[in-house]
């Protein structure tokens, strides 16, 4: 299997997980970049040979793949400022930003290397269960990204930017919005002085059932039944927070409309 020299640009949650995973897969992490030395140092302390880099001049770097693991709003700025050696590949890890945001960089080749997962520094992940979404206009580069992804996970897919955008929006609904709904339920229970643990078996069963039989078949509740009396009682109960009450109303109506 091909092994690559890789520089990581950024020190957020994705970089925190991706850098050691790449090293464990046999690749060499040459540098970890951050303007804050100590943030980069925390990541290289988990690695073998990487060095901290606090400027974007990589002209003397031995890396051949440069992974931009920075926030979406910083991608263009960093990509335009970075100085890369010839024949280098620059990729970003964003789910929503298109490939062409790297178009004015000094890289010879560009691509996307997007891990479809929610990353938190405090929680370990099985990298080999993560799907990687890949894109490049250059076929040789794309083949290299496939080899890189395959070294981490058997789940890798080639998607154009517009399809990856749709996937990212769907992921926000499936992950971020689901998590926020659970947060709202926590707050409701806390406000009432109730133990949130009572809801945990329900949450676990719902997610498991949804993945097993599909979301449409797994849907239950008063909105699906058209139980307008219960819906109204719930809405009145939530009037202490108009925004949450409106969310309840909108989602309930969407369930009714969808069925």
CSV table of N, CA and C in Angstrom, one decimal, residues 220-228 230-231 234 248 256:
chain,number,residue,atom,x,y,z
A,220,UNK,N,-43.4,7.3,15.3
A,220,UNK,CA,-44.6,7.1,16.1
A,220,UNK,C,-44.9,8.5,16.7
A,221,UNK,N,-45.9,8.6,17.6
A,221,UNK,CA,-46.2,9.8,18.3
A,221,UNK,C,-47.5,10.5,17.9
A,222,UNK,N,-47.9,11.5,18.7
A,222,UNK,CA,-49.2,12.1,18.5
A,222,UNK,C,-49.4,12.8,17.1
A,223,UNK,N,-48.3,13.3,16.5
A,223,UNK,CA,-48.5,14.0,15.2
A,223,UNK,C,-48.8,12.9,14.2
A,224,UNK,N,-48.1,11.8,14.2
A,224,UNK,CA,-48.4,10.7,13.3
A,224,UNK,C,-49.9,10.2,13.4
A,225,UNK,N,-50.3,10.1,14.6
A,225,UNK,CA,-51.7,9.7,14.9
A,225,UNK,C,-52.8,10.7,14.6
A,226,UNK,N,-52.3,12.0,14.4
A,226,UNK,CA,-53.3,13.0,14.2
A,226,UNK,C,-54.0,13.4,15.5
A,227,UNK,N,-53.3,13.2,16.6
A,227,UNK,CA,-53.9,13.5,18.0
A,227,UNK,C,-53.8,15.0,18.3
A,228,UNK,N,-54.7,15.7,17.8
A,228,UNK,CA,-54.6,17.2,17.9
A,228,UNK,C,-54.7,17.7,19.3
A,230,UNK,N,-53.6,16.2,22.1
A,230,UNK,CA,-52.3,16.0,22.8
A,230,UNK,C,-51.3,17.0,22.2
A,231,UNK,N,-51.3,17.3,20.9
A,231,UNK,CA,-50.4,18.3,20.3
A,231,UNK,C,-50.7,19.6,20.9
A,234,UNK,N,-49.3,19.8,24.5
A,234,UNK,CA,-47.9,19.9,24.5
A,234,UNK,C,-47.5,21.3,24.2
A,248,UNK,N,-41.7,22.9,18.1
A,248,UNK,CA,-42.6,21.7,18.3
A,248,UNK,C,-43.7,21.8,17.3
A,256,UNK,N,-47.1,15.5,10.2
A,256,UNK,CA,-48.5,15.3,9.7
A,256,UNK,C,-48.5,15.3,8.2
